[in-house]
Short mmCIF file of C-alpha atoms in Angstrom, two decimals:
data_model
loop_
_atom_site.label_atom_id
_atom_site.label_comp_id
_atom_site.label_asym_id
_atom_site.label_seq_id
_atom_site.Cartn_x
_atom_site.Cartn_y
_atom_site.Cartn_z
CA MET A 19 9.70 -21.82 -2.38
CA LYS A 20 11.94 -19.20 -0.88
CA LEU A 21 12.09 -15.54 -1.76
CA SER A 22 15.57 -14.15 -2.22
CA ILE A 23 15.37 -11.77 0.72
CA ALA A 24 12.47 -11.33 3.13
CA LEU A 25 10.05 -8.70 1.88
CA CYS A 26 10.04 -7.02 5.25
CA ALA A 27 13.82 -6.55 5.28
CA SER A 28 15.19 -3.03 5.48
CA ALA A 29 17.61 -1.59 2.95
CA VAL A 30 21.17 -2.75 3.38
CA THR A 31 24.40 -1.63 1.79
CA ALA A 32 26.64 -4.12 0.07
CA ALA A 33 29.79 -4.75 2.08
CA SER A 34 31.87 -5.29 -1.04
CA LEU A 35 31.12 -4.28 -4.60
CA PRO A 36 31.14 -7.00 -7.28
CA ARG A 37 32.75 -6.36 -10.64
CA SER A 38 30.10 -4.49 -12.58
CA GLU A 39 30.61 -6.54 -15.73
CA GLU A 40 30.27 -9.89 -13.97
CA GLY A 41 26.96 -11.62 -13.30
CA LEU A 42 25.95 -12.36 -9.72
CA PRO A 43 25.32 -15.91 -8.49
CA LEU A 44 21.73 -16.84 -9.25
CA SER A 45 21.22 -17.76 -5.60
CA ASP A 46 21.56 -14.04 -4.77
CA PHE A 47 18.38 -13.30 -6.69
CA GLY A 48 16.31 -16.17 -5.33
CA GLN A 49 12.92 -16.72 -6.97
CA THR A 50 9.57 -15.02 -7.03
CA HIS A 51 6.97 -17.09 -5.16
CA SER A 52 5.10 -19.32 -7.60
CA VAL A 53 2.86 -22.35 -8.00
CA SER A 54 2.61 -24.60 -11.02
CA GLN A 55 -0.23 -24.17 -13.49
CA GLU A 56 -1.37 -27.70 -12.62
CA ASP A 57 -1.70 -26.80 -8.94
CA ALA A 58 -3.46 -23.56 -9.80
CA ALA A 59 -5.95 -25.41 -12.00
CA ALA A 60 -6.59 -27.80 -9.11
CA GLY A 61 -7.14 -24.92 -6.69
CA ILE A 62 -3.98 -25.59 -4.71
CA ASP A 63 -1.67 -22.76 -3.58
CA ILE A 64 1.41 -24.58 -2.25
CA ALA A 65 0.34 -25.95 1.17
CA TYR A 66 -3.20 -24.63 1.13
CA THR A 67 -6.21 -25.49 -0.95
CA LEU A 68 -8.49 -22.59 -1.73
CA ASN A 69 -11.13 -23.96 0.66
CA GLN A 70 -8.59 -24.14 3.46
CA ARG A 71 -7.68 -20.53 2.83
CA ALA A 72 -11.36 -19.63 3.08
CA GLU A 73 -11.21 -20.48 6.78
CA GLN A 74 -8.62 -17.73 7.09
CA GLY A 75 -10.85 -15.06 5.60
CA PHE A 76 -10.63 -15.54 1.81
CA PRO A 77 -14.12 -15.40 0.20
CA LEU A 78 -14.35 -18.54 -1.92
CA ALA A 79 -18.09 -19.27 -2.00
CA ASP A 80 -18.25 -18.79 -5.75
CA PHE A 81 -15.19 -20.86 -6.52
CA GLY A 82 -15.90 -24.00 -8.52
CA GLU A 83 -14.45 -26.33 -11.08
CA VAL A 84 -12.53 -24.83 -13.96
CA HIS A 85 -14.43 -25.87 -17.07
CA HIS A 86 -12.77 -26.56 -20.37
CA VAL A 87 -13.32 -28.32 -23.65
CA GLU A 88 -10.77 -30.02 -25.85
CA VAL A 89 -10.00 -28.73 -29.33
CA ALA A 90 -11.70 -31.76 -30.88
CA GLN A 91 -14.84 -31.09 -28.87
CA ALA A 92 -14.85 -27.43 -29.83
CA LYS A 93 -14.68 -28.40 -33.51
CA GLN A 94 -17.79 -30.52 -32.93
CA GLY A 95 -19.62 -27.57 -31.40
CA VAL A 96 -19.43 -28.89 -27.86
CA ASP A 97 -19.17 -26.00 -25.40
CA LEU A 98 -19.96 -26.12 -21.70
CA GLY A 99 -21.13 -22.51 -21.88
CA GLY A 100 -23.94 -23.42 -24.27
CA ASN A 101 -22.65 -21.36 -27.19
CA ASN A 102 -23.46 -22.57 -30.66
CA PHE A 103 -20.20 -22.69 -32.56
CA SER A 104 -22.06 -22.94 -35.86
CA VAL A 105 -23.03 -19.26 -35.64
CA LEU A 106 -20.08 -17.73 -33.81
CA PRO A 107 -17.86 -15.94 -36.33
CA ILE A 108 -14.87 -18.29 -36.27
CA PHE A 109 -12.58 -17.22 -39.09
CA GLY A 110 -9.38 -18.71 -40.39
CA PRO A 111 -8.22 -22.00 -41.93
CA GLY A 112 -11.07 -24.48 -42.02
CA HIS A 113 -13.61 -21.82 -41.16
CA GLU A 114 -15.22 -18.84 -42.80
CA SER A 115 -12.69 -16.54 -44.43
CA SER A 116 -14.34 -13.25 -43.52
CA LEU A 117 -17.07 -11.63 -41.45
CA GLU A 118 -19.20 -11.12 -44.54
CA SER A 119 -19.03 -14.76 -45.60
CA TRP A 120 -20.07 -15.76 -42.09
CA LEU A 121 -23.02 -13.39 -42.20
CA ASP A 122 -24.01 -14.82 -45.59
CA LYS A 123 -23.92 -18.30 -44.07
CA THR A 124 -26.27 -17.25 -41.27
CA ASN A 125 -28.81 -16.17 -43.91
CA ARG A 126 -29.91 -13.31 -41.69
CA LYS A 127 -31.17 -9.94 -42.82
CA PHE A 128 -28.43 -8.50 -40.62
CA LYS A 129 -25.91 -9.45 -43.31
CA HIS A 130 -26.96 -6.47 -45.41
CA ASP A 131 -25.78 -4.16 -42.65
CA VAL A 132 -22.35 -5.72 -42.40
CA HIS A 133 -20.50 -2.50 -43.12
CA LYS A 134 -22.47 -0.73 -40.39
CA PHE A 135 -21.04 -3.04 -37.76
CA ASN A 136 -17.85 -4.24 -39.40
CA ASP A 137 -15.61 -1.97 -37.33
CA LYS A 138 -17.04 -3.39 -34.14
CA PHE A 139 -16.00 -6.96 -34.92
CA ARG A 140 -12.33 -7.31 -34.27
CA HIS A 141 -11.47 -10.98 -34.51
CA LYS A 142 -8.40 -11.64 -36.62
CA VAL A 143 -7.90 -14.41 -39.10
CA GLY A 144 -6.29 -17.44 -37.49
CA ASN A 145 -6.86 -16.33 -33.87
CA ALA A 146 -8.80 -18.49 -31.44
CA ILE A 147 -11.99 -17.08 -29.95
CA GLU A 148 -11.67 -17.22 -26.18
CA LYS A 149 -14.66 -15.05 -25.20
CA VAL A 150 -17.15 -12.63 -26.68
CA GLU A 151 -14.85 -9.64 -26.08
CA ASP A 152 -12.42 -11.17 -28.59
CA ILE A 153 -15.03 -10.69 -31.30
CA ILE A 154 -16.70 -7.44 -30.34
CA ASP A 155 -15.02 -4.23 -29.24
CA ASP A 156 -15.74 -3.84 -25.55
CA VAL A 157 -16.88 -0.24 -26.03
CA PHE A 158 -19.82 -1.57 -28.01
CA GLY A 159 -20.00 -5.16 -26.78
CA GLY A 160 -22.76 -6.12 -24.40
CA ASN A 161 -22.64 -7.31 -20.84
CA PHE A 162 -22.27 -11.00 -21.68
CA GLU A 163 -21.80 -13.23 -18.69
CA PRO A 164 -19.39 -16.18 -19.05
CA ARG A 165 -22.19 -18.70 -19.54
CA ASP A 166 -24.50 -16.64 -21.77
CA THR A 167 -25.74 -18.48 -24.83
CA ILE A 168 -25.49 -16.78 -28.21
CA ASP A 169 -27.98 -18.59 -30.41
CA ASN A 170 -28.20 -16.17 -33.30
CA VAL A 171 -26.79 -13.00 -34.69
CA GLU A 172 -29.67 -10.88 -33.35
CA ASP A 173 -28.35 -11.58 -29.85
CA VAL A 174 -25.07 -9.99 -30.87
CA GLU A 175 -26.70 -7.16 -32.79
CA GLY A 176 -28.85 -6.15 -29.83
CA GLU A 177 -25.91 -6.15 -27.46
CA LEU A 178 -23.87 -4.01 -29.86
CA LEU A 179 -26.28 -1.15 -29.26
CA GLU A 180 -25.53 -1.00 -25.52
CA THR A 181 -22.38 0.57 -24.10
CA ARG A 182 -20.51 -1.48 -21.54
CA ASP A 183 -20.50 1.15 -18.79
CA THR A 184 -22.03 4.58 -18.45
CA GLY A 185 -19.49 7.24 -17.68
CA ASP A 186 -16.60 5.65 -19.54
CA CYS A 187 -14.07 8.19 -20.78
CA ALA A 188 -14.83 9.28 -24.33
CA ASN A 189 -11.42 8.94 -25.99
CA PRO A 190 -9.35 6.29 -24.22
CA ALA A 191 -5.69 5.81 -25.01
CA ILE A 192 -5.13 2.49 -26.76
CA ARG A 193 -2.36 0.09 -25.75
CA PHE A 194 -1.23 -1.96 -28.75
CA GLU A 195 0.23 -5.46 -28.59
CA TRP A 196 3.95 -5.41 -29.37
CA ASP A 197 3.62 -7.32 -32.67
CA ASN A 198 0.98 -4.84 -33.83
CA TYR A 199 3.23 -1.93 -32.95
CA SER A 200 5.20 -0.30 -35.78
CA THR A 201 8.98 -0.45 -35.97
CA SER A 202 9.10 3.30 -35.44
CA ASP A 203 6.91 3.03 -32.33
CA LYS A 204 9.03 0.22 -30.91
CA GLN A 205 12.20 2.24 -31.38
CA ALA A 206 10.59 5.31 -29.83
CA PHE A 207 9.50 3.29 -26.80
CA VAL A 208 12.89 1.78 -25.98
CA SER A 209 14.54 5.16 -26.70
CA ALA A 210 12.24 6.82 -24.17
CA ILE A 211 13.20 4.25 -21.51
CA LYS A 212 16.87 4.86 -22.34
CA CYS A 213 16.19 8.58 -21.92
CA LEU A 214 15.01 7.97 -18.34
CA ILE A 215 18.16 5.97 -17.64
CA ASP A 216 20.25 8.92 -18.85
CA ARG A 217 18.33 11.52 -16.83
CA PRO A 218 19.35 12.49 -13.28
CA ALA A 219 17.41 11.10 -10.34
CA SER A 220 14.60 13.25 -8.96
CA GLY A 221 16.13 13.26 -5.49
CA LYS A 222 12.92 11.90 -3.92
CA PHE A 223 14.15 8.31 -3.72
CA GLN A 224 17.29 7.71 -1.66
CA TYR A 225 19.99 5.57 -3.30
CA SER A 226 18.57 6.03 -6.81
CA LYS A 227 21.25 7.11 -9.30
CA ASN A 228 19.02 8.10 -12.25
CA ARG A 229 15.39 8.80 -13.11
CA TYR A 230 14.78 5.22 -14.19
CA GLU A 231 16.18 3.96 -10.89
CA ASP A 232 13.60 6.12 -9.12
CA PHE A 233 11.08 3.50 -10.27
CA VAL A 234 13.31 0.64 -9.16
CA ARG A 235 13.77 2.21 -5.73
CA LEU A 236 10.05 2.91 -5.35
CA HIS A 237 9.24 -0.73 -6.07
CA GLN A 238 12.05 -1.92 -3.80
CA SER A 239 10.86 0.30 -0.93
CA TYR A 240 7.19 -0.65 -1.24
CA ALA A 241 7.77 -4.36 -1.86
CA PRO A 242 6.63 -5.50 1.63
CA ASN A 243 3.25 -3.83 1.11
CA ILE A 244 2.53 -4.71 -2.51
CA HIS A 245 3.55 -8.37 -2.71
CA SER A 246 2.23 -11.33 -0.80
CA GLN A 247 4.68 -12.82 1.71
CA SER A 248 3.53 -16.29 0.71
CA THR A 249 0.54 -18.00 -0.82
CA SER A 250 -1.02 -18.26 2.64
CA ALA A 251 -0.25 -14.66 3.70
CA GLN A 252 -1.42 -12.45 0.89
CA THR A 253 -2.10 -8.81 0.13
CA HIS A 254 -4.51 -8.29 -2.72
CA LYS A 255 -3.21 -4.80 -3.52
CA PHE A 256 -0.66 -6.36 -5.86
CA LEU A 257 -2.69 -5.99 -9.09
CA LEU A 258 -4.03 -2.56 -8.21
CA TRP A 259 -0.69 -1.10 -7.16
CA HIS A 260 1.13 -2.39 -10.24
CA ARG A 261 -1.62 -1.06 -12.52
CA TYR A 262 -1.01 2.42 -11.11
CA TYR A 263 2.77 1.94 -11.15
CA VAL A 264 2.94 1.02 -14.84
CA TRP A 265 0.58 3.89 -15.69
CA ALA A 266 2.87 6.28 -13.79
CA PHE A 267 5.84 4.96 -15.76
CA GLU A 268 3.98 5.83 -18.96
CA GLN A 269 3.31 9.38 -17.73
CA VAL A 270 6.98 9.98 -16.96
CA LEU A 271 8.03 8.64 -20.36
CA ARG A 272 5.64 11.13 -21.94
CA ASP A 273 6.27 14.16 -19.74
CA GLU A 274 10.03 13.89 -19.28
CA CYS A 275 11.23 12.06 -22.38
CA GLY A 276 8.79 13.22 -25.04
CA PHE A 277 7.26 9.81 -25.74
CA ASN A 278 4.21 10.59 -27.89
CA ARG A 279 3.14 7.19 -29.24
CA ALA A 280 0.53 4.70 -28.13
CA MET A 281 1.69 2.51 -25.26
CA PRO A 282 2.63 -1.11 -26.08
CA TRP A 283 1.83 -4.30 -24.23
CA TRP A 284 3.29 -7.79 -24.69
CA ASP A 285 1.12 -10.87 -25.26
CA GLU A 286 3.38 -13.06 -23.18
CA LYS A 287 1.31 -16.24 -23.32
CA LYS A 288 2.00 -16.79 -27.01
CA TRP A 289 5.74 -17.03 -26.25
CA ALA A 290 5.42 -19.54 -23.41
CA GLY A 291 8.34 -21.96 -23.53
CA LYS A 292 10.19 -19.82 -26.08
CA PHE A 293 10.75 -16.42 -24.48
CA ALA A 294 14.21 -16.25 -26.05
CA GLN A 295 12.52 -16.20 -29.47
CA ALA A 296 10.10 -13.42 -28.54
CA THR A 297 10.11 -10.32 -30.71
CA ILE A 298 10.85 -8.04 -27.76
CA PHE A 299 14.09 -9.87 -26.93
CA THR A 300 16.15 -8.86 -29.95
CA THR A 301 19.31 -6.86 -30.51
CA GLN A 302 17.13 -4.04 -31.85
CA TYR A 303 14.98 -3.67 -28.75
CA PHE A 304 15.27 -5.19 -25.24
CA GLY A 305 18.32 -7.30 -25.99
CA THR A 306 18.57 -11.07 -26.24
CA LEU A 307 17.64 -13.49 -23.49
CA PRO A 308 20.70 -15.59 -22.53
CA GLY A 309 20.85 -18.50 -20.14
CA PRO A 310 22.98 -18.50 -16.98
CA THR A 311 26.77 -18.44 -17.19
CA ASN A 312 28.42 -20.92 -14.81
CA GLY A 313 25.53 -20.62 -12.36
CA ARG A 314 25.60 -16.83 -12.50
CA GLY A 315 23.38 -14.30 -14.21
CA THR A 316 24.50 -13.17 -17.66
CA CYS A 317 24.89 -9.43 -18.20
CA VAL A 318 22.76 -7.79 -20.88
CA THR A 319 25.31 -7.07 -23.62
CA ASN A 320 23.18 -6.09 -26.62
CA GLY A 321 20.02 -4.24 -27.53
CA ALA A 322 18.95 -0.80 -26.32
CA PHE A 323 20.03 -1.62 -22.75
CA ALA A 324 23.42 -3.18 -23.40
CA GLY A 325 25.72 -2.69 -20.42
CA LEU A 326 22.92 -1.36 -18.21
CA GLN A 327 24.07 -1.00 -14.61
CA SER A 328 21.95 -1.07 -11.47
CA ASN A 329 22.78 0.33 -8.07
CA LEU A 330 19.89 -1.45 -6.36
CA GLY A 331 19.28 -5.07 -5.42
CA PRO A 332 19.28 -7.96 -5.22
CA GLY A 333 16.52 -7.74 -2.66
CA GLN A 334 16.77 -4.69 -0.40
CA THR A 335 20.48 -4.17 -1.06
CA VAL A 336 21.52 -0.62 -2.06
CA ASN A 337 24.80 1.00 -3.15
CA ASN A 338 25.59 -2.23 -4.96
CA PRO A 339 26.69 -1.48 -8.56
CA HIS A 340 26.21 -4.50 -10.85
CA CYS A 341 25.12 -5.24 -14.37
CA VAL A 342 21.48 -5.95 -15.11
CA GLN A 343 21.44 -9.64 -15.94
CA ARG A 344 19.26 -12.48 -17.19
CA ALA A 345 19.26 -16.28 -17.00
CA VAL A 346 16.37 -17.66 -19.02
CA SER A 347 14.79 -21.02 -18.21
CA GLU A 348 12.31 -22.04 -20.88
CA SER A 349 10.97 -24.88 -18.74
CA VAL A 350 9.75 -22.13 -16.41
CA THR A 351 8.50 -19.77 -19.14
CA ALA A 352 6.43 -22.70 -20.44
CA GLN A 353 4.25 -22.21 -17.35
CA THR A 354 3.11 -18.77 -18.58
CA GLY A 355 0.97 -20.07 -21.44
CA VAL A 356 -2.71 -20.20 -22.26
CA ASP A 357 -3.42 -22.87 -19.61
CA SER A 358 -2.45 -20.51 -16.78
CA TYR A 359 -4.25 -17.65 -18.53
CA ASN A 360 -7.49 -19.63 -18.83
CA THR A 361 -7.18 -21.01 -15.30
CA CYS A 362 -6.97 -17.51 -13.83
CA LEU A 363 -9.74 -16.06 -15.99
CA ALA A 364 -12.03 -18.89 -14.81
CA ARG A 365 -11.81 -17.78 -11.17
CA SER A 366 -14.89 -15.85 -10.18
CA THR A 367 -13.86 -13.81 -7.12
CA TYR A 368 -11.21 -11.11 -7.01
CA PRO A 369 -9.04 -12.75 -4.29
CA ASP A 370 -9.00 -16.06 -6.20
CA PHE A 371 -8.18 -14.38 -9.50
CA HIS A 372 -5.52 -12.26 -7.81
CA SER A 373 -3.91 -15.26 -6.12
CA CYS A 374 -3.85 -17.18 -9.38
CA VAL A 375 -2.20 -14.35 -11.31
CA GLU A 376 0.40 -13.46 -8.70
CA PHE A 377 1.61 -17.01 -8.18
CA THR A 378 1.29 -18.53 -11.66
CA PHE A 379 2.16 -16.71 -14.87
CA HIS A 380 3.23 -13.52 -13.08
CA ALA A 381 5.76 -15.36 -10.91
CA GLN A 382 6.82 -17.73 -13.69
CA GLY A 383 7.38 -14.82 -16.07
CA HIS A 384 9.78 -13.27 -13.57
CA ASN A 385 11.54 -16.53 -12.77
CA GLY A 386 11.66 -17.61 -16.41
CA VAL A 387 13.60 -14.50 -17.50
CA GLY A 388 15.73 -15.04 -14.41
CA ALA A 389 18.43 -13.20 -12.47
CA THR A 390 17.39 -9.52 -12.07
CA MET A 391 13.81 -10.31 -13.07
CA ALA A 392 13.62 -13.25 -10.62
CA ASP A 393 14.20 -10.87 -7.71
CA ALA A 394 10.69 -9.94 -6.57
CA ILE A 395 11.96 -6.78 -4.90
CA ALA A 396 14.30 -5.04 -7.36
CA SER A 397 13.08 -6.68 -10.59
CA PRO A 398 12.20 -3.35 -12.31
CA GLY A 399 15.97 -3.01 -12.78
CA ASP A 400 15.42 -4.98 -16.00
CA PRO A 401 13.26 -2.89 -18.38
CA ALA A 402 11.59 -6.15 -19.47
CA PHE A 403 9.73 -5.85 -16.14
CA PHE A 404 7.39 -3.26 -17.62
CA MET A 405 6.47 -5.38 -20.63
CA HIS A 406 5.75 -8.29 -18.28
CA HIS A 407 3.53 -6.16 -16.04
CA LEU A 408 1.71 -4.59 -18.97
CA TYR A 409 0.67 -8.16 -19.81
CA VAL A 410 -0.40 -8.75 -16.20
CA ASP A 411 -2.56 -5.62 -16.36
CA TYR A 412 -3.99 -6.72 -19.70
CA VAL A 413 -5.15 -10.01 -18.16
CA PHE A 414 -6.55 -8.11 -15.17
CA ARG A 415 -8.66 -5.96 -17.49
CA LYS A 416 -9.76 -9.02 -19.50
CA TRP A 417 -10.99 -10.63 -16.28
CA GLN A 418 -12.78 -7.44 -15.22
CA LEU A 419 -14.67 -7.36 -18.52
CA GLY A 420 -16.35 -10.63 -17.54
CA ALA A 421 -18.82 -8.90 -15.19
CA LEU A 422 -19.64 -5.34 -14.20
CA SER A 423 -19.24 -6.22 -10.51
CA ARG A 424 -15.55 -6.90 -11.13
CA ARG A 425 -15.14 -3.22 -12.04
CA THR A 426 -17.26 -1.81 -9.22
CA THR A 427 -16.51 -3.95 -6.14
CA ILE A 428 -13.42 -5.30 -4.41
CA SER A 429 -12.64 -7.78 -1.61
CA GLY A 430 -9.70 -9.55 -0.04
CA CYS A 431 -6.81 -8.44 2.16
CA ALA A 432 -5.13 -5.04 2.14
CA THR A 433 -2.24 -6.39 4.25
CA ASN A 434 -0.39 -9.70 4.30
CA ASN A 435 0.03 -9.82 8.07
CA GLY A 436 -3.48 -10.07 9.40
CA CYS A 437 -5.79 -9.42 6.48
CA THR A 438 -7.02 -5.89 7.01
CA PRO A 439 -10.01 -5.83 4.61
CA LEU A 440 -9.39 -4.45 1.14
CA THR A 441 -12.15 -1.96 0.28
CA LEU A 442 -12.85 0.73 -2.30
CA ASP A 443 -11.48 3.23 0.22
CA THR A 444 -8.13 1.47 0.74
CA MET A 445 -5.38 3.86 -0.33
CA ILE A 446 -2.81 3.13 -3.03
CA TYR A 447 0.46 5.04 -2.65
CA LEU A 448 3.06 5.81 -5.33
CA GLY A 449 5.34 8.20 -3.49
CA GLY A 450 4.67 11.04 -5.93
CA ILE A 451 6.76 9.30 -8.58
CA CYS A 452 5.10 11.30 -11.37
CA GLY A 453 4.32 14.47 -9.43
CA SER A 454 0.81 15.85 -9.39
CA LYS A 455 -0.33 13.13 -11.79
CA CYS A 456 0.34 10.50 -9.11
CA PRO A 457 -1.56 11.47 -5.96
CA ASP A 458 -2.33 8.88 -3.34
CA LEU A 459 -5.64 7.39 -4.49
CA PRO A 460 -8.36 5.13 -3.10
CA VAL A 461 -8.89 1.78 -4.80
CA ARG A 462 -12.12 3.05 -6.38
CA ASP A 463 -10.05 5.42 -8.54
CA VAL A 464 -7.65 2.76 -9.86
CA LEU A 465 -10.06 -0.15 -10.18
CA ARG A 466 -11.25 0.77 -13.69
CA THR A 467 -9.17 1.67 -16.72
CA LEU A 468 -11.92 3.76 -18.32
CA GLN A 469 -13.10 5.64 -15.22
CA GLY A 470 -11.54 7.15 -12.14
CA HIS A 471 -7.94 8.23 -12.63
CA PHE A 472 -7.35 6.35 -15.89
CA CYS A 473 -8.56 6.45 -19.47
CA TYR A 474 -7.01 3.59 -21.46
CA LYS A 475 -7.85 0.19 -22.93
CA TYR A 476 -6.10 -2.60 -24.79
CA ASN A 477 -6.42 -3.16 -28.52
CA TYR A 478 -7.84 -6.66 -27.96
#
């Protein structure tokens, strides 16, 4: 699948300027490289199976079959991981209505201490349990491996007494899912982004016309180094660089636009196949999500970013004023759901997880919103980019919680043109986008969200 403009292309200036209120042909934006969730589940990345890629230097020794159970099997207590569903605290319709009623059912002495531990159980009524971290706050939850068996509540109680990592920051910032974010917080967040759009450019990023475009230009300039050229020529800095990039965006919102709320994130998978109905895409917040107009992108005409103009893109193009535009395809957004999420979480090595994320729900999220977002190079022109990548980082952290080694070691390729090894000493560059808060850092300092340069976590 082609990318709109080669990632290694240099900046070019548009020969003629399109009408700023008219959408560009969708072919100008191209598409972000992607594979279907079915291929990802089968271990196929376009022309290469994962084992074939191993011959080219990708460590795949731990890769195996993606295990799953059907809903009907789960209801019968069948679980390939060996967990006993009769004692896991599954709440909601058809199950126990509360933590206390579950503890009563277990007939354990632990039930009398329910209030002691109640704040450490965080499962919500009606939500599916996907892994132990969904039940127990990861600050207190134990180091459960994916196939650990939980036979009784004492197993959980004992693990509650152990911290996940020594040296974790004491008071992490919490990122709240958009639907758990207050109306006031939502309005403050989009207002802070609008503030950046209205502020002058820093002058550090050529062709940028405002402070928000500094971030677009940074991403556009670094695109050849932070995205894989194809599924067979990959750089595994993608997740690490974007983690730092989104964090830097948060710092600038706070330091330059007075944003003083918790940071949001968007649980994208629950809107798969219906992005246009998502609670971020409303006239109150990010604006609605229209389809294409006569094969062209449709300008954003409502919401906080109505009439937003971009000087950058598609691809490496600069000095090219045009409206920020969308062209939703729900058949593509349908690929961003729980199947892709589970498929990626099941991969056991960092390169395999990384490949899965970059080419499945990450790519399909971009392509599904369409137009500006479908352009892998200048996609931050649409503020929805940051909500999408906050979700990507959320999934990255969820995967890291599966094993301590995922937060202390790294492997893969630092470059997509020869596979220079990715190590803890590989440098991540952000061009000083947020001043002294954004120094060039080694991977070891951006690998964890609770150690190194960061101190944040997600609310579930």
